[in-house]
mmCIF file of C-alpha atoms and ligand atoms in Angstrom:
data_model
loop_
_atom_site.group_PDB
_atom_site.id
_atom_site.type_symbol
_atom_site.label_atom_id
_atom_site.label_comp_id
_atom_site.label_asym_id
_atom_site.label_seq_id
_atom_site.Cartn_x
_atom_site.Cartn_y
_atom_site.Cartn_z
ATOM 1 C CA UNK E 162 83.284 124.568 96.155
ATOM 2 C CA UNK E 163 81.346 121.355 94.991
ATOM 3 C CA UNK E 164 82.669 118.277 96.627
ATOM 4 C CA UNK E 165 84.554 115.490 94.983
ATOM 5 C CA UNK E 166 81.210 113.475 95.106
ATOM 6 C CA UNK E 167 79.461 116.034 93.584
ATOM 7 C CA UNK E 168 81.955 116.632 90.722
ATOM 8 C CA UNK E 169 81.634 112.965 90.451
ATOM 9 C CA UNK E 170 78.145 113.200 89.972
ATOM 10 C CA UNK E 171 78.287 116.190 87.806
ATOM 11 C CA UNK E 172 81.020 114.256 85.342
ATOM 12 C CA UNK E 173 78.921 113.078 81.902
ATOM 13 C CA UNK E 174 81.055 109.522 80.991
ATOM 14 C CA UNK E 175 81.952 110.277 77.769
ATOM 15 C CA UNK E 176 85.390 110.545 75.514
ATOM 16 C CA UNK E 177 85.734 114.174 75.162
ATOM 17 C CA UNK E 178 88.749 115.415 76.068
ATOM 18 C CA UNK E 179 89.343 116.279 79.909
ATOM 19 C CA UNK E 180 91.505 118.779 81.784
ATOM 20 C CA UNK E 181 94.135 115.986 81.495
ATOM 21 C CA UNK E 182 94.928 116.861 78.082
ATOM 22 C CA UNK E 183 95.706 120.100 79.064
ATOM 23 C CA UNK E 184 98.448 118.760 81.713
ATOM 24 C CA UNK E 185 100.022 116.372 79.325
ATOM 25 C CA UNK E 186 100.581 118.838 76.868
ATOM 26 C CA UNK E 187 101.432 121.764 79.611
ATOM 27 C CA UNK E 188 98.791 124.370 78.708
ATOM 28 C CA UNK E 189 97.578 124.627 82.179
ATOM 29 C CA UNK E 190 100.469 123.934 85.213
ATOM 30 C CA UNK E 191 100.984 120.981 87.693
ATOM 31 C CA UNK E 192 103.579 119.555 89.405
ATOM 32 C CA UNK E 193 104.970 116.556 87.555
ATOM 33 C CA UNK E 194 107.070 114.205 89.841
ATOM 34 C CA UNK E 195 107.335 111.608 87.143
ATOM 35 C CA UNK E 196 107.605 111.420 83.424
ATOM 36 C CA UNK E 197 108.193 109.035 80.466
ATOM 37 C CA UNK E 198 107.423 108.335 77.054
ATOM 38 C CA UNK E 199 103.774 106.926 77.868
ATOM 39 C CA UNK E 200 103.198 107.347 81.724
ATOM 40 C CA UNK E 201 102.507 111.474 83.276
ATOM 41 C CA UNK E 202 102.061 111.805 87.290
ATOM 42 C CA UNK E 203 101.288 115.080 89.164
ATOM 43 C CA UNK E 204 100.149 116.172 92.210
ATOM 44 C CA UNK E 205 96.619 116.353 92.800
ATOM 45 C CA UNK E 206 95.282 120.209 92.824
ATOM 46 C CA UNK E 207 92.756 119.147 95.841
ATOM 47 C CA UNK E 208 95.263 116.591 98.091
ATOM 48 C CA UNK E 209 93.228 113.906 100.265
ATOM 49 C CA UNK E 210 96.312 112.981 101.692
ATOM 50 C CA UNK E 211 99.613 114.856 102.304
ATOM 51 C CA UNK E 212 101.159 112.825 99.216
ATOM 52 C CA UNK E 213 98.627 112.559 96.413
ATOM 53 C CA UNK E 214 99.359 111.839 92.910
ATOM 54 C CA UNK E 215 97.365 111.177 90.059
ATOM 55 C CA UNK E 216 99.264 108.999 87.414
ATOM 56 C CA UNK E 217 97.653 108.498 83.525
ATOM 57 C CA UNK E 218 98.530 107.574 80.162
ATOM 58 C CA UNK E 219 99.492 110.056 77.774
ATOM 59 C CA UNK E 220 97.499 108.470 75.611
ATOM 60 C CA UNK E 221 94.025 107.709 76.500
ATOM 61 C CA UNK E 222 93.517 105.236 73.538
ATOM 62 C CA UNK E 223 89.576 104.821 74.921
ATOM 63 C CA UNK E 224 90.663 104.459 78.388
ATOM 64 C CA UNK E 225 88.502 106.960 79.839
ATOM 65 C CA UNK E 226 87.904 104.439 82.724
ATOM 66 C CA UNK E 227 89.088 101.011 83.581
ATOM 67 C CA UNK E 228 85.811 99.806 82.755
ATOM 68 C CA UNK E 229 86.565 100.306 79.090
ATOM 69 C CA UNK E 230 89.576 98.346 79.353
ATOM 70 C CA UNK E 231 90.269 96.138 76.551
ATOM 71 C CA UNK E 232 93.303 93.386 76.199
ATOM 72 C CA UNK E 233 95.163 95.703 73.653
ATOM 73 C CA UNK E 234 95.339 97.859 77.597
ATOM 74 C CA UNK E 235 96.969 95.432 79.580
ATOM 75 C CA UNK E 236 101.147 96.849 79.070
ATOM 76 C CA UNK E 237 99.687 100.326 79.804
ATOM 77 C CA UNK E 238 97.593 99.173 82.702
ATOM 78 C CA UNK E 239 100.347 97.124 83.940
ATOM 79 C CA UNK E 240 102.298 100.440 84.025
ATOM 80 C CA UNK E 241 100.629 102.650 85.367
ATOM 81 C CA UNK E 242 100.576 100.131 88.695
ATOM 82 C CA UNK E 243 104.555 99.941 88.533
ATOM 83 C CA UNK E 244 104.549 103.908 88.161
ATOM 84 C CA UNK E 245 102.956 103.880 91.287
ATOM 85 C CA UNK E 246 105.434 101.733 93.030
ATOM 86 C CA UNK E 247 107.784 103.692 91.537
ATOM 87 C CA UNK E 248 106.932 107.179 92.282
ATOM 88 C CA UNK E 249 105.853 105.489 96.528
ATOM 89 C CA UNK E 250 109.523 104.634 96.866
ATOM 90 C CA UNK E 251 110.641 108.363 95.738
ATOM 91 C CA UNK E 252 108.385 109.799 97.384
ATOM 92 C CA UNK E 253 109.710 108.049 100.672
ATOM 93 C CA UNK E 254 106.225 106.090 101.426
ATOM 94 C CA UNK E 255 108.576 102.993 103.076
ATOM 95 C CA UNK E 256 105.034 102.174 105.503
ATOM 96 C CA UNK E 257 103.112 101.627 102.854
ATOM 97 C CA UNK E 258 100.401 103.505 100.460
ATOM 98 C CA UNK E 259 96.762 103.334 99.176
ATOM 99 C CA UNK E 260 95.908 103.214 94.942
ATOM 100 C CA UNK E 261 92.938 103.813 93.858
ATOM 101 C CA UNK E 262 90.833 103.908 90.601
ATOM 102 C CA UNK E 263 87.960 105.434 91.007
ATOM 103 C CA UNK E 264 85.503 104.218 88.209
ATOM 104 C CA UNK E 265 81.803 105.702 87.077
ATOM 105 C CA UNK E 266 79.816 108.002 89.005
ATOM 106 C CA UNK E 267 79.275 105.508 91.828
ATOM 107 C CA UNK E 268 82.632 104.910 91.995
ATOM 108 C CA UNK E 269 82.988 108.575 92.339
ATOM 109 C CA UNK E 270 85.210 108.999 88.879
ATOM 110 C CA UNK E 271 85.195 112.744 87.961
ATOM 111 C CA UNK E 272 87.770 112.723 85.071
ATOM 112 C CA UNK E 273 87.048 110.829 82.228
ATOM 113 C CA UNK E 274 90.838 109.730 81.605
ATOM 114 C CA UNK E 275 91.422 106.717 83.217
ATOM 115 C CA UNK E 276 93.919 107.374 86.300
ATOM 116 C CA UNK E 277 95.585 106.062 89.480
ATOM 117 C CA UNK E 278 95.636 107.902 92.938
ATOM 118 C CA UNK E 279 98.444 107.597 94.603
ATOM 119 C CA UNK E 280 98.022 108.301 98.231
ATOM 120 C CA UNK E 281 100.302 108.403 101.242
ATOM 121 C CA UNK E 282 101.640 109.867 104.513
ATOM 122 C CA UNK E 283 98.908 109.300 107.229
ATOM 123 C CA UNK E 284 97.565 106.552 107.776
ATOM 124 C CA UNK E 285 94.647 105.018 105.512
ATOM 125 C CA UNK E 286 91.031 103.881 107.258
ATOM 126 C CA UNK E 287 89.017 100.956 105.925
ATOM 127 C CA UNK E 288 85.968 101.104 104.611
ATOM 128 C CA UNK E 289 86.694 103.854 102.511
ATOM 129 C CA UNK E 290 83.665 105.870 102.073
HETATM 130 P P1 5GP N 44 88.520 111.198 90.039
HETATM 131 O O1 5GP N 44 87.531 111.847 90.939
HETATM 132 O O2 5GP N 44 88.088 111.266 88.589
HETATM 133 O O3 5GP N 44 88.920 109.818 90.464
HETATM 134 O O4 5GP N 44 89.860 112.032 90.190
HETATM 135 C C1 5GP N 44 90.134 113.197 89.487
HETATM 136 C C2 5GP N 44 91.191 113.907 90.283
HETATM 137 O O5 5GP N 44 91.768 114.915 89.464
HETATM 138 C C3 5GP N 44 90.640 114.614 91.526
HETATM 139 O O6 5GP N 44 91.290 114.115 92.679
HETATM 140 C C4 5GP N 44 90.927 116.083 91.270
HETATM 141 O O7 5GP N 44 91.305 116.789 92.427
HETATM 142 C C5 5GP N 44 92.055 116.022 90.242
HETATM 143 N N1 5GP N 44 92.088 117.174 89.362
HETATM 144 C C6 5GP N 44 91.038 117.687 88.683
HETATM 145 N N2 5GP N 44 91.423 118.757 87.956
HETATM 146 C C7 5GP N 44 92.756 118.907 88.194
HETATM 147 C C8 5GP N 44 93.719 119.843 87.721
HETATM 148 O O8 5GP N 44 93.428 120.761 86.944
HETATM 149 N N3 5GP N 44 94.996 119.690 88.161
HETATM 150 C C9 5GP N 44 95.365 118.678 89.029
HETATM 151 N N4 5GP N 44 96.637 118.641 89.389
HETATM 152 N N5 5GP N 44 94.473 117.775 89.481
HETATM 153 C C10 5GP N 44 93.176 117.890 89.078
#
């Protein structure tokens, strides 16, 4: 199986639509540990940590990566940060977590719909690689 990296490097940047579609509107499975009317999380099929969940908007609205972020983005951006706090505190991360936003094939970005990584329960290493 092709590594994360190589996925990465694989990914074309573009707005086509991405698996993600698929998981917001339940044509392929995941488990979904937090839902409202604009923010989806769900586990991550390939977990880099024992908690990791990936949290987007249902609505891409050009977001494919934070790069593309506009002002019109800040409320969702915003919300997508308190998701994460959110879903840390059910998930029963009380030490702490990491989030991360991968963007662009150097910064390793696979899917092209912007998204947070939530990840928790061992502890994190710095630099990241
Ligand atoms: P990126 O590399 O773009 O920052 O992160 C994309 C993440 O999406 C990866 O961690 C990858 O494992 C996850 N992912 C890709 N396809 C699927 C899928 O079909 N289901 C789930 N649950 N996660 C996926």
């Amino acid at each position: 199986m092709a590594s994360e990296k190589d996925a990465a490097l694989a990914a074309v940047p573009n707005d086509n639509p991405t698996i993600f579609d698929k998981i917001i509107k339940k044509e392929i499975p995941s488990t979904v540990v937090y839902e409202d009317e604009k923010v989806l999380a769900f586990r991550d099929i390939n977990p880099q940590a024992p908690i990791h969940i990936i949290i987007i908007p249902k609505v891409r609205d050009g977001l494919t990566g934070l790069s593309k972020a506009e002002e019109r983005h800040v409320e969702i951006l915003g919300s997508l940060l308190y998701v994460a706090k959110v879903i840390a505190k059910q998930e029963g991360l009380e030490d702490g977590y990491r989030i991360v936003i991968n963007d662009g094939p150097s910064g390793c970005q696979s899917v092209y719909h912007i998204h947070v990584h939530l990840l928790g329960g061992r502890q994190m290493n710095w630099p990241p690689g």
